[in-house]
Short mmCIF file of C-alpha atoms and ligand atoms in Angstrom, two decimals:
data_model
loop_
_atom_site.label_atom_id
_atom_site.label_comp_id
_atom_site.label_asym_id
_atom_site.label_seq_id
_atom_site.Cartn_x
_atom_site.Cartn_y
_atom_site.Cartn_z
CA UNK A 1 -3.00 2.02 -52.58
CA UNK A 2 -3.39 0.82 -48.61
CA UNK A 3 -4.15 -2.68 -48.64
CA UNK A 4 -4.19 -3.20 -45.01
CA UNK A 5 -6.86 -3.66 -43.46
CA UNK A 6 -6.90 -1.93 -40.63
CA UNK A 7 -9.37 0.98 -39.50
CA UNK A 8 -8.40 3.98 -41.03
CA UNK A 9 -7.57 6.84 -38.54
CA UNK A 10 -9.93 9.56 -38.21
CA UNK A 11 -9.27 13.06 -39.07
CA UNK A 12 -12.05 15.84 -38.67
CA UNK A 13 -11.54 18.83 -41.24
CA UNK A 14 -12.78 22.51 -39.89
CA UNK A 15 -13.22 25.16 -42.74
CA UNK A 16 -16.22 27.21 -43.26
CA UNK A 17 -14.53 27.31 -47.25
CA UNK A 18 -16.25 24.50 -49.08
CA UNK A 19 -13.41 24.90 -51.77
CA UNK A 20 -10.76 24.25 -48.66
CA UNK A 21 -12.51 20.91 -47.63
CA UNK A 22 -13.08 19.43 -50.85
CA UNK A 23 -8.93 19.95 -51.49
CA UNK A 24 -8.15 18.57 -48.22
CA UNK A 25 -10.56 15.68 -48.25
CA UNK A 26 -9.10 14.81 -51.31
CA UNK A 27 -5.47 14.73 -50.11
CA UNK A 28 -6.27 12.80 -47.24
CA UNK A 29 -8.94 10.32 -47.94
CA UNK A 30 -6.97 7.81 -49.37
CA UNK A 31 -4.74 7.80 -46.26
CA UNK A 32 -7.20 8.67 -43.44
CA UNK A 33 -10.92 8.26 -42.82
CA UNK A 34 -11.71 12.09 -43.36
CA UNK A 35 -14.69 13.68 -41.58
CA UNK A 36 -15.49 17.77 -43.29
CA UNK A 37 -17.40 19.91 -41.08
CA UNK A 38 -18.21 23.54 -42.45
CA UNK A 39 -18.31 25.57 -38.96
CA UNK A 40 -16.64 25.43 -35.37
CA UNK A 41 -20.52 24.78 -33.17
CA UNK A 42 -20.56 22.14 -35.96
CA UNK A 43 -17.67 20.60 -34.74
CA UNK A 44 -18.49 20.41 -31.24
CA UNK A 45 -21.50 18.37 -32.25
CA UNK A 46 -19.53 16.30 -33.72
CA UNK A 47 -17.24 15.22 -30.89
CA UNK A 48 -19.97 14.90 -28.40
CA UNK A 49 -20.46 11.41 -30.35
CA UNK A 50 -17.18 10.30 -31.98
CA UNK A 51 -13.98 11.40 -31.12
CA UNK A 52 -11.65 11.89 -34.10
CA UNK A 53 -7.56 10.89 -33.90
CA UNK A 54 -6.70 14.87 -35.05
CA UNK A 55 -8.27 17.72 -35.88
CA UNK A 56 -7.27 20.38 -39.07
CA UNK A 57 -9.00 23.50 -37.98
CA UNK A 58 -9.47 26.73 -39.53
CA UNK A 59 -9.15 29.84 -37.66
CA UNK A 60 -11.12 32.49 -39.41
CA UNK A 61 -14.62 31.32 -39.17
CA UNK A 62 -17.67 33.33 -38.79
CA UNK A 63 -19.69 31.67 -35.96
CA UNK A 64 -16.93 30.61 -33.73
CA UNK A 65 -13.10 31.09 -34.42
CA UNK A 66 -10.04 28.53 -34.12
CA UNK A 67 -9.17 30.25 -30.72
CA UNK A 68 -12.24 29.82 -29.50
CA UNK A 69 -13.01 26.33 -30.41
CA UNK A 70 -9.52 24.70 -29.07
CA UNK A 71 -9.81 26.50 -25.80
CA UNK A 72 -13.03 24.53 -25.67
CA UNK A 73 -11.50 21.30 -26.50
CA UNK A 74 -8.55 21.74 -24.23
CA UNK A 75 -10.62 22.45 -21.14
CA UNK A 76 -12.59 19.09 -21.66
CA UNK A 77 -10.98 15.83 -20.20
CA UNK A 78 -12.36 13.39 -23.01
CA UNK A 79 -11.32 15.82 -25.91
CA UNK A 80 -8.26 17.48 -24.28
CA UNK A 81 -6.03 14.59 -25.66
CA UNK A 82 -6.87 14.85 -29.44
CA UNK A 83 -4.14 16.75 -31.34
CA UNK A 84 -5.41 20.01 -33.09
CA UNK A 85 -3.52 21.63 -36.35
CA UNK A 86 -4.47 24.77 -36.92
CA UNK A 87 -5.17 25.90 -40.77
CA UNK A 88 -4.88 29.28 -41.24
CA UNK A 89 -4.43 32.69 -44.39
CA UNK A 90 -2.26 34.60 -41.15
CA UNK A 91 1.26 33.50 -41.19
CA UNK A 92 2.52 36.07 -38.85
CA UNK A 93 4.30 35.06 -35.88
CA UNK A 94 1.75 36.41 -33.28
CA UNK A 95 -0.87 34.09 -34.60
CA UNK A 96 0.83 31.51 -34.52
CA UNK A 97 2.44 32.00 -31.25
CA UNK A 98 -0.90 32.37 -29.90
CA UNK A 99 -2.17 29.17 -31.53
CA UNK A 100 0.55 26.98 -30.10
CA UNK A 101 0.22 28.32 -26.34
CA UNK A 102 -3.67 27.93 -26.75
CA UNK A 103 -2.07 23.99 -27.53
CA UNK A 104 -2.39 23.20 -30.67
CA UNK A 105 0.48 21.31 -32.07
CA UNK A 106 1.22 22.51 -35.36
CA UNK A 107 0.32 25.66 -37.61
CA UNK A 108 -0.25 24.90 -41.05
CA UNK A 109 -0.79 28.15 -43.39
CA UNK A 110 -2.96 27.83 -46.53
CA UNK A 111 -3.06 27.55 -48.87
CA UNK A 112 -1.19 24.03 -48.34
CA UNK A 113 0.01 21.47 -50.68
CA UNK A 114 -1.45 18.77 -50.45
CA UNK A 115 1.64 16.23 -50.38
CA UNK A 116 3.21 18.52 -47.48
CA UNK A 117 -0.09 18.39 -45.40
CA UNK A 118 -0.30 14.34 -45.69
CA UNK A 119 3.19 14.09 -44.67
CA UNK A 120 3.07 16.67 -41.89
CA UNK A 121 -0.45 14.97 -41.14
CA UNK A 122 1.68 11.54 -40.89
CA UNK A 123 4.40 12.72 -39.06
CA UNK A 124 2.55 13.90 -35.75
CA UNK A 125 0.18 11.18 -36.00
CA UNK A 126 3.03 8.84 -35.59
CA UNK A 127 4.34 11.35 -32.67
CA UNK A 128 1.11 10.79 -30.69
CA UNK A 129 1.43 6.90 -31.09
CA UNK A 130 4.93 6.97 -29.79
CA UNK A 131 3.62 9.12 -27.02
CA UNK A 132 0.47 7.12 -26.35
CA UNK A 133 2.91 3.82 -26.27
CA UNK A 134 5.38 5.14 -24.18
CA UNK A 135 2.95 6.12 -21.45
CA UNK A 136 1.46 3.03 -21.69
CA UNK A 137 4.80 1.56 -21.21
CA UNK A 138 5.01 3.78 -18.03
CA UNK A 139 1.99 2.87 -16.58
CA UNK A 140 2.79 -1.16 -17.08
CA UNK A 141 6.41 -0.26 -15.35
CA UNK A 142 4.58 1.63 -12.59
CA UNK A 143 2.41 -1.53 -12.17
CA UNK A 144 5.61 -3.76 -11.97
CA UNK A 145 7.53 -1.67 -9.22
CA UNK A 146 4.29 -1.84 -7.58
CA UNK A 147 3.99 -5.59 -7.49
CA UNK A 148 7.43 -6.28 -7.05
CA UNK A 149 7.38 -3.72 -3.94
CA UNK A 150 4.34 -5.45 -2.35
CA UNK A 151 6.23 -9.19 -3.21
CA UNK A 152 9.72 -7.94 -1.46
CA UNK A 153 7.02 -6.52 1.31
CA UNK A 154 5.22 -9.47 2.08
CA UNK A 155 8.61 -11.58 2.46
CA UNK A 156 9.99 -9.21 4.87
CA UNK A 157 6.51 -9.65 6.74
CA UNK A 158 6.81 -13.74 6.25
CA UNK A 159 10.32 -13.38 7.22
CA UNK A 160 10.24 -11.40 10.38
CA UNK A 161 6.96 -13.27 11.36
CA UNK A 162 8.90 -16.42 11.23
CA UNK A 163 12.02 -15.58 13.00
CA UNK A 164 9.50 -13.41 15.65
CA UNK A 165 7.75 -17.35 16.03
CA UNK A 166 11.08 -19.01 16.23
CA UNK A 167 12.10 -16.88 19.10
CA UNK A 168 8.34 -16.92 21.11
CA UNK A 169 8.93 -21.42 20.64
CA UNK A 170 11.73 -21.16 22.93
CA UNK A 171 9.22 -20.12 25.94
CA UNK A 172 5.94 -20.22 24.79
CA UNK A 173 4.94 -24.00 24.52
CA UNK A 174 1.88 -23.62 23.23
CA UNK A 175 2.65 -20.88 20.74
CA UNK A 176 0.60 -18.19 19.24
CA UNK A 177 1.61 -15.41 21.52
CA UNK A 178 3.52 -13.03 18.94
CA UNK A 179 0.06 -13.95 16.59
CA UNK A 180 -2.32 -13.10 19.39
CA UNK A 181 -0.73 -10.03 20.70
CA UNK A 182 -0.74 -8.55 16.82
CA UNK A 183 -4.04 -9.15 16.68
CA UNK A 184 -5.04 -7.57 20.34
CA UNK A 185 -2.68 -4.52 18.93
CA UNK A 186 -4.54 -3.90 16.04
CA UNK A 187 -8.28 -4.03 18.28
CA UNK A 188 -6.48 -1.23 20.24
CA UNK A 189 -5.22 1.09 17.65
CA UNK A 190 -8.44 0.54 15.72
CA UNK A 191 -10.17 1.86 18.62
CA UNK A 192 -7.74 4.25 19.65
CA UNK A 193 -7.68 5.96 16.14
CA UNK A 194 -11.34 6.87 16.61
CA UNK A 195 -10.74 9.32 19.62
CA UNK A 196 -8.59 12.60 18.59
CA UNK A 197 -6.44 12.76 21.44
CA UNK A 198 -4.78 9.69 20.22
CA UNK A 199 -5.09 10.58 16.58
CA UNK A 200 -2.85 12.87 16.53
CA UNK A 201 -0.46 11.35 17.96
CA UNK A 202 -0.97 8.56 15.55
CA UNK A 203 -1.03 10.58 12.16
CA UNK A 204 2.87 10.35 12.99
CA UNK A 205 2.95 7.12 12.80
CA UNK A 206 2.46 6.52 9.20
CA UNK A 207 1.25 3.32 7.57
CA UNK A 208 -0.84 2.10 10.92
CA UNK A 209 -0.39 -1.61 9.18
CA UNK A 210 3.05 -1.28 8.95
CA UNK A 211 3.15 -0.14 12.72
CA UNK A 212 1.15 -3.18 13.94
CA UNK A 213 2.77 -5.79 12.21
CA UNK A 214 6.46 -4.46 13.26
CA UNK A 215 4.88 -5.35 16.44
CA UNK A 216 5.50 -8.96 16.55
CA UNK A 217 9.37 -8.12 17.11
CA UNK A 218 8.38 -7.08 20.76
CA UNK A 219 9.79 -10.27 22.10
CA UNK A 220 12.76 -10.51 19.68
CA UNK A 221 15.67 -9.89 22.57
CA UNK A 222 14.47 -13.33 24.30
CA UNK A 223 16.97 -14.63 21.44
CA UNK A 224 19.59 -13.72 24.22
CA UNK A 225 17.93 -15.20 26.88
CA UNK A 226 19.59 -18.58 28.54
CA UNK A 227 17.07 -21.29 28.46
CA UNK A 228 17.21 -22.01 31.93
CA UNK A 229 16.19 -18.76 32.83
CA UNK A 230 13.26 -18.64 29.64
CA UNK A 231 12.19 -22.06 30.36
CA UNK A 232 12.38 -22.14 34.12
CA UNK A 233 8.82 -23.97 35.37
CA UNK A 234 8.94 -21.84 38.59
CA UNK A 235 9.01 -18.74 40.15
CA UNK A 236 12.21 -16.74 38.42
CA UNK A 237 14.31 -15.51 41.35
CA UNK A 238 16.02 -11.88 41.76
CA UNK A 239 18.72 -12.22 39.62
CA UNK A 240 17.02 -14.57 36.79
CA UNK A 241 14.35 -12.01 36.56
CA UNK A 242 17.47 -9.17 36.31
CA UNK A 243 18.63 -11.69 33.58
CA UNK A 244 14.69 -11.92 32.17
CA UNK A 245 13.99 -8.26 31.95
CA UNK A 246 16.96 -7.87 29.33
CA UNK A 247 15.25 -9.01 26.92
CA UNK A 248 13.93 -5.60 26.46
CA UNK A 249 17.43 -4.12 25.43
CA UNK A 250 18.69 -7.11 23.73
CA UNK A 251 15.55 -6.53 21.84
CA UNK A 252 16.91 -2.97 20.87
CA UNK A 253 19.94 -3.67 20.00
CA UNK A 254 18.89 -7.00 18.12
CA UNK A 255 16.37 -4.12 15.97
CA UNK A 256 19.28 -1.77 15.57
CA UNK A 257 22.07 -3.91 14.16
CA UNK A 258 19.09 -4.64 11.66
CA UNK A 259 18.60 -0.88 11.05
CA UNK A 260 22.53 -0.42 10.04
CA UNK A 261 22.48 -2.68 7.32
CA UNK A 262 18.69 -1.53 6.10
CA UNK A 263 17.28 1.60 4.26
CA UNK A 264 14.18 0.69 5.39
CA UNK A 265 13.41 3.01 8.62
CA UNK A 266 9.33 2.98 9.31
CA UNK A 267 9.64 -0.60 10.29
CA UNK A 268 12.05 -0.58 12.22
CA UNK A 269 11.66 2.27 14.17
CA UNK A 270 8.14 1.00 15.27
CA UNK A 271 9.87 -2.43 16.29
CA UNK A 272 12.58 -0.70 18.43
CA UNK A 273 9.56 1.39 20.57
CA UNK A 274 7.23 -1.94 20.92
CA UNK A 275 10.67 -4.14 21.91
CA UNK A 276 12.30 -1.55 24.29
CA UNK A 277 9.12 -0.35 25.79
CA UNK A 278 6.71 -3.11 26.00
CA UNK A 279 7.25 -3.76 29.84
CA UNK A 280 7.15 -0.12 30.92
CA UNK A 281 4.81 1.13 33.60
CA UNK A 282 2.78 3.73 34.40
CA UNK A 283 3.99 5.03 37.73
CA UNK A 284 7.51 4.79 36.66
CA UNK A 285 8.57 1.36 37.80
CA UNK A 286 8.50 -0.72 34.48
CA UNK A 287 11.90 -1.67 32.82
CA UNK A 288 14.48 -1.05 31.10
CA UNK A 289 14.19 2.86 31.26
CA UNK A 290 11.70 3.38 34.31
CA UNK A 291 9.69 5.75 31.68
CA UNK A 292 6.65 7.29 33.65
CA UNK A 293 2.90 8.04 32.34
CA UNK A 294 3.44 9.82 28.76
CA UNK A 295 6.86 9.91 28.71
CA UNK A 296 6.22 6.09 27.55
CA UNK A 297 5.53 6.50 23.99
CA UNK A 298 2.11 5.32 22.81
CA UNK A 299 3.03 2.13 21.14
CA UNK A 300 4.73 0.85 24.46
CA UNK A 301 1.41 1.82 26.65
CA UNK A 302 -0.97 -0.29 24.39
CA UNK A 303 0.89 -3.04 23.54
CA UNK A 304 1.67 -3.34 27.58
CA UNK A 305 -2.21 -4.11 27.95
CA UNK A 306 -2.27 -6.50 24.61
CA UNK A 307 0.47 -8.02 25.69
CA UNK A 308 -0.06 -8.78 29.76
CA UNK A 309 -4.04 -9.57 28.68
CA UNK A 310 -2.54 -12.77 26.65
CA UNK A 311 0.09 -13.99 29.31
CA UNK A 312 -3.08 -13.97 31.76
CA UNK A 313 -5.33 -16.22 29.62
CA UNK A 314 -2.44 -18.37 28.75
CA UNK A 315 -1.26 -21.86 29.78
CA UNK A 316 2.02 -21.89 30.78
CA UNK A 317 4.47 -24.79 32.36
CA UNK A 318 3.67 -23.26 35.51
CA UNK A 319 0.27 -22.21 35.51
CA UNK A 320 -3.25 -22.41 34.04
CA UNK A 321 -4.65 -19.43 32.03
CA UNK A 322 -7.08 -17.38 33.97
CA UNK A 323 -10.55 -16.85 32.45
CA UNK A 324 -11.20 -13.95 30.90
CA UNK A 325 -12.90 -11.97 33.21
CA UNK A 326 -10.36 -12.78 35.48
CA UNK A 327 -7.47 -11.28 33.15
CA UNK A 328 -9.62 -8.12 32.59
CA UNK A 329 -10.14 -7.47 36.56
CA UNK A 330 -5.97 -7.95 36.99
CA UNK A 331 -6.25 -5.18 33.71
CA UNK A 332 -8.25 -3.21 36.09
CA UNK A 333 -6.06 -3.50 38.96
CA UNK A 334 -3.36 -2.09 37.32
CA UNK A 335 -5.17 1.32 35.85
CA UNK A 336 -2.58 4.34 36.68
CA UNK A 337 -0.05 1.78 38.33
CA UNK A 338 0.83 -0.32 35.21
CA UNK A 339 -1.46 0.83 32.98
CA UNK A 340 -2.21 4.07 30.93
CA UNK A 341 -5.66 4.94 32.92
CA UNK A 342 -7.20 5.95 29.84
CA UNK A 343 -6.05 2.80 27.76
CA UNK A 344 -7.50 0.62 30.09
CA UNK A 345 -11.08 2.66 29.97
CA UNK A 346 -10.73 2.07 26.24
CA UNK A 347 -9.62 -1.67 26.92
CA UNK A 348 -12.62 -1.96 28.77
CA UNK A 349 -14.88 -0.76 25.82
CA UNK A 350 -13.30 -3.32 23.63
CA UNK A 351 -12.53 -6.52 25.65
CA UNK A 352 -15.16 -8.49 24.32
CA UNK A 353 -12.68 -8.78 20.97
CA UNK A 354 -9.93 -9.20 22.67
CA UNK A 355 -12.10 -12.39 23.82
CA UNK A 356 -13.07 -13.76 21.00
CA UNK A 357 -9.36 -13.62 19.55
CA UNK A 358 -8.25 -15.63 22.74
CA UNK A 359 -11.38 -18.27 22.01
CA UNK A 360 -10.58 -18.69 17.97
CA UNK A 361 -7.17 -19.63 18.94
CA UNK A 362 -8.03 -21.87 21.52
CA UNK A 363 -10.42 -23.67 18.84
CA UNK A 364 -7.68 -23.55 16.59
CA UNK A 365 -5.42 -25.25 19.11
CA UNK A 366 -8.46 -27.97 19.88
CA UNK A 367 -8.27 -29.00 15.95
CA UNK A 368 -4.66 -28.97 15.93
CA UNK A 369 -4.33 -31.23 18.76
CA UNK A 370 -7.07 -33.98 17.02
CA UNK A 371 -4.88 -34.12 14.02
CA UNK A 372 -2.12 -34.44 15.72
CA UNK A 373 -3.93 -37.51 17.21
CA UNK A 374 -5.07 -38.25 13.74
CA UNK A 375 -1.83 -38.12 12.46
CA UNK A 376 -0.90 -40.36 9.44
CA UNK A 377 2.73 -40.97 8.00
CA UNK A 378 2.43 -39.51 4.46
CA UNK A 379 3.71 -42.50 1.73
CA UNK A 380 5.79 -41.41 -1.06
CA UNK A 381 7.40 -38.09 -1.84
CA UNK A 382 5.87 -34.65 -2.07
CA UNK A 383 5.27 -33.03 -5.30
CA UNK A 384 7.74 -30.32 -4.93
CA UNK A 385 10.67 -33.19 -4.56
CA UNK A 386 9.35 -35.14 -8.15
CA UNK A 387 11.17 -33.00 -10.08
CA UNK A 388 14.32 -33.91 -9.13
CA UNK A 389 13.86 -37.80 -8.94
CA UNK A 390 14.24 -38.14 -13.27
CA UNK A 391 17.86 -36.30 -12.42
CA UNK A 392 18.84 -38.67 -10.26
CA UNK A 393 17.90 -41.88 -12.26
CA UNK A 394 19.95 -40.11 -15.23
CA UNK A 395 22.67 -39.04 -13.53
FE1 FE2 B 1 8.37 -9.01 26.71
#
């Protein structure tokens, strides 16, 4: 006798032979929760309200047959999952050939015995929990690689933004430039994505995300840079600015050496175009290559604007930053010279955002000045260190 307690599963039995069901119910109800149903139409009235965990179904019945009825079931995403056996008087191998590639799992000719059907009955039941656990197990795997991937993804993003930052403090005293320029990037590719001529081009690109944030490597080559030439108040003269401009390649390079010892190629490859052609112009006379119009891949062309609009409305050692309006006239100025003409027509449909991304960092910088001002020497030790005082007092 089954003492557990546990639902019993659910079997529906198909046989238009009342003689049939009454042996099989009796076989299986001490096992299963057995459900008899005396035609095929019956059936299907059945499962539009409860969904059994197999079905036993007879293939010579008068309204609808066994063929019939599982090509019925199969076609129908709720029911296709529930196992069917056929029950069946034909035990010729076209028959049952036919009922297996209609997908029925088993072929069970009558009439049975009653010990073989419970055990046959208890052997595929147990297949389809194995089956139903294992893809569960897949789907909770597919959920960890996914998690894991997007950990491992945002620490290469924390990682790169950090050392991007590290390299922009050397120059950039009041920081926020690699920050600000992301965020003027992704205004212009936004808007660029809307217009097909650039969409196509774009499509190429892959994950636009991705593209933006490799980005904030533009600068990366000022690593290389001597401080007297990055941090020079002044004017730079001829040759510092020969030195300046390098950064460009160094940049390249820098991005390359990374590429050798990574699998990872989207990145990358994005990081190379914004570093070695961030400072290209136009009409040809931008550096390092002297690219002209579109030989200058896309990615170099916007983030030229994004990039020149934030040195303009910056504070540097050695001068204030112009107003905005100011920056986008310069912008202007430099449509078909320095600029992509039909960037800058698109610059000029979006500047406004490009404005209020210059005035919430300015606001930021306000409050982070004041607590500066406001700063108080923290007593004691932070949490994270507690841990580690009990060790010392034991060791
Ligand atoms: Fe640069």
């Amino acid at each position: 006798m089954n003492e557990s307690t546990e639902a019993k599963q659910k079997i529906m039995l198909v046989d238009d032979n009342i003689t049939n069901l009454t042996v099989g119910k009796h076989a299986l109800s001490e096992s299963y929760d057995v459900f008899t149903i005396p035609s095929g139409q019956k059936l299907l009235k059945v499962l539009e309200k409860t969904l059994p965990d197999l079905i036993l179904l007879d293939i010579d019945m008068p309204d609808m047959n066994g063929y019939d009825i599982i090509k019925i079931i199969k076609k129908d995403e709720n029911m296709a999952k529930i196992p069917v056996i056929f029950l069946t008087a034909q035990s010729d191998a076209t028959s049952e050939l036919e009922g297996l590639s209609l997908g029925a799992i088993d072929y069970i000719v009558k009439p049975f015995s009653p010990p073989l059907l419970l055990k046959r009955l208890e052997t595929h039941l147990l297949i389809e929990h194995q089956k139903t656990q294992l893809k569960n197990f897949n789907d909770n795997l597919q959920s960890m690689v996914e998690a894991k991937t997007r950990t491992v993804y945002e620490l290469q993003n924390a990682i790169l933004e950090t050392m991007a930052e590290l390299v922009e403090c050397r120059d950039d005293i009041t920081g926020g430039h690699i920050e600000r320029t992301k965020n003027h990037l992704s205004i212009m590719v936004n808007e660029m994505i809307k217009h097909e001529k650039y969409k196509i081009e774009m499509d190429k690109w892959g994950d636009i995300e991705l593209v933006v944030q490799s980005a904030q490597l533009h600068d990366v080559g000022k690593i290389s840079i001597s401080d007297a030439v990055l941090n020079k108040p002044g004017k730079l003269t001829d040759e510092e600015f020969v030195e300046m401009k390098k950064h460009t390649s160094f940049g390249v390079e820098i991005i390359q050496k990374i590429e050798q010892k990574s699998s990872e190629k989207e990145f990358l490859h994005h990081a190379k175009i914004f570093a070695g052609t961030h400072h290209e112009k136009w009409n040809g006379f931008g550096y390092p290559y002297g690219l002209k119009e579109t030989g200058i891949p896309l990615q170099g062309r916007a983030m030229a604007i994004a990039d020149v609009y934030d040195a303009l409305v910056s504070e540097r050692p050695y001068k204030k930053g112009f107003p905005h309006e100011k920056a986008v006239d310069i912008i202007v100025e430099g449509r078909g010279t320095q600029f992509d003409p039909d960037l800058v027509d698109l610059f000029l449909e979006i500047h406004e955002k490009f404005h209020e991304v210059d005035l919430e960092y300015k606001e930021e910088l306000k409050r982070h000045s004041e607590a500066l001002e406001n700063y108080v020497k923290p007593t004691g030790l932070p949490d994270w260190l507690l841990p580690f005082q009990g060790q010392q007092e034991g060791a």
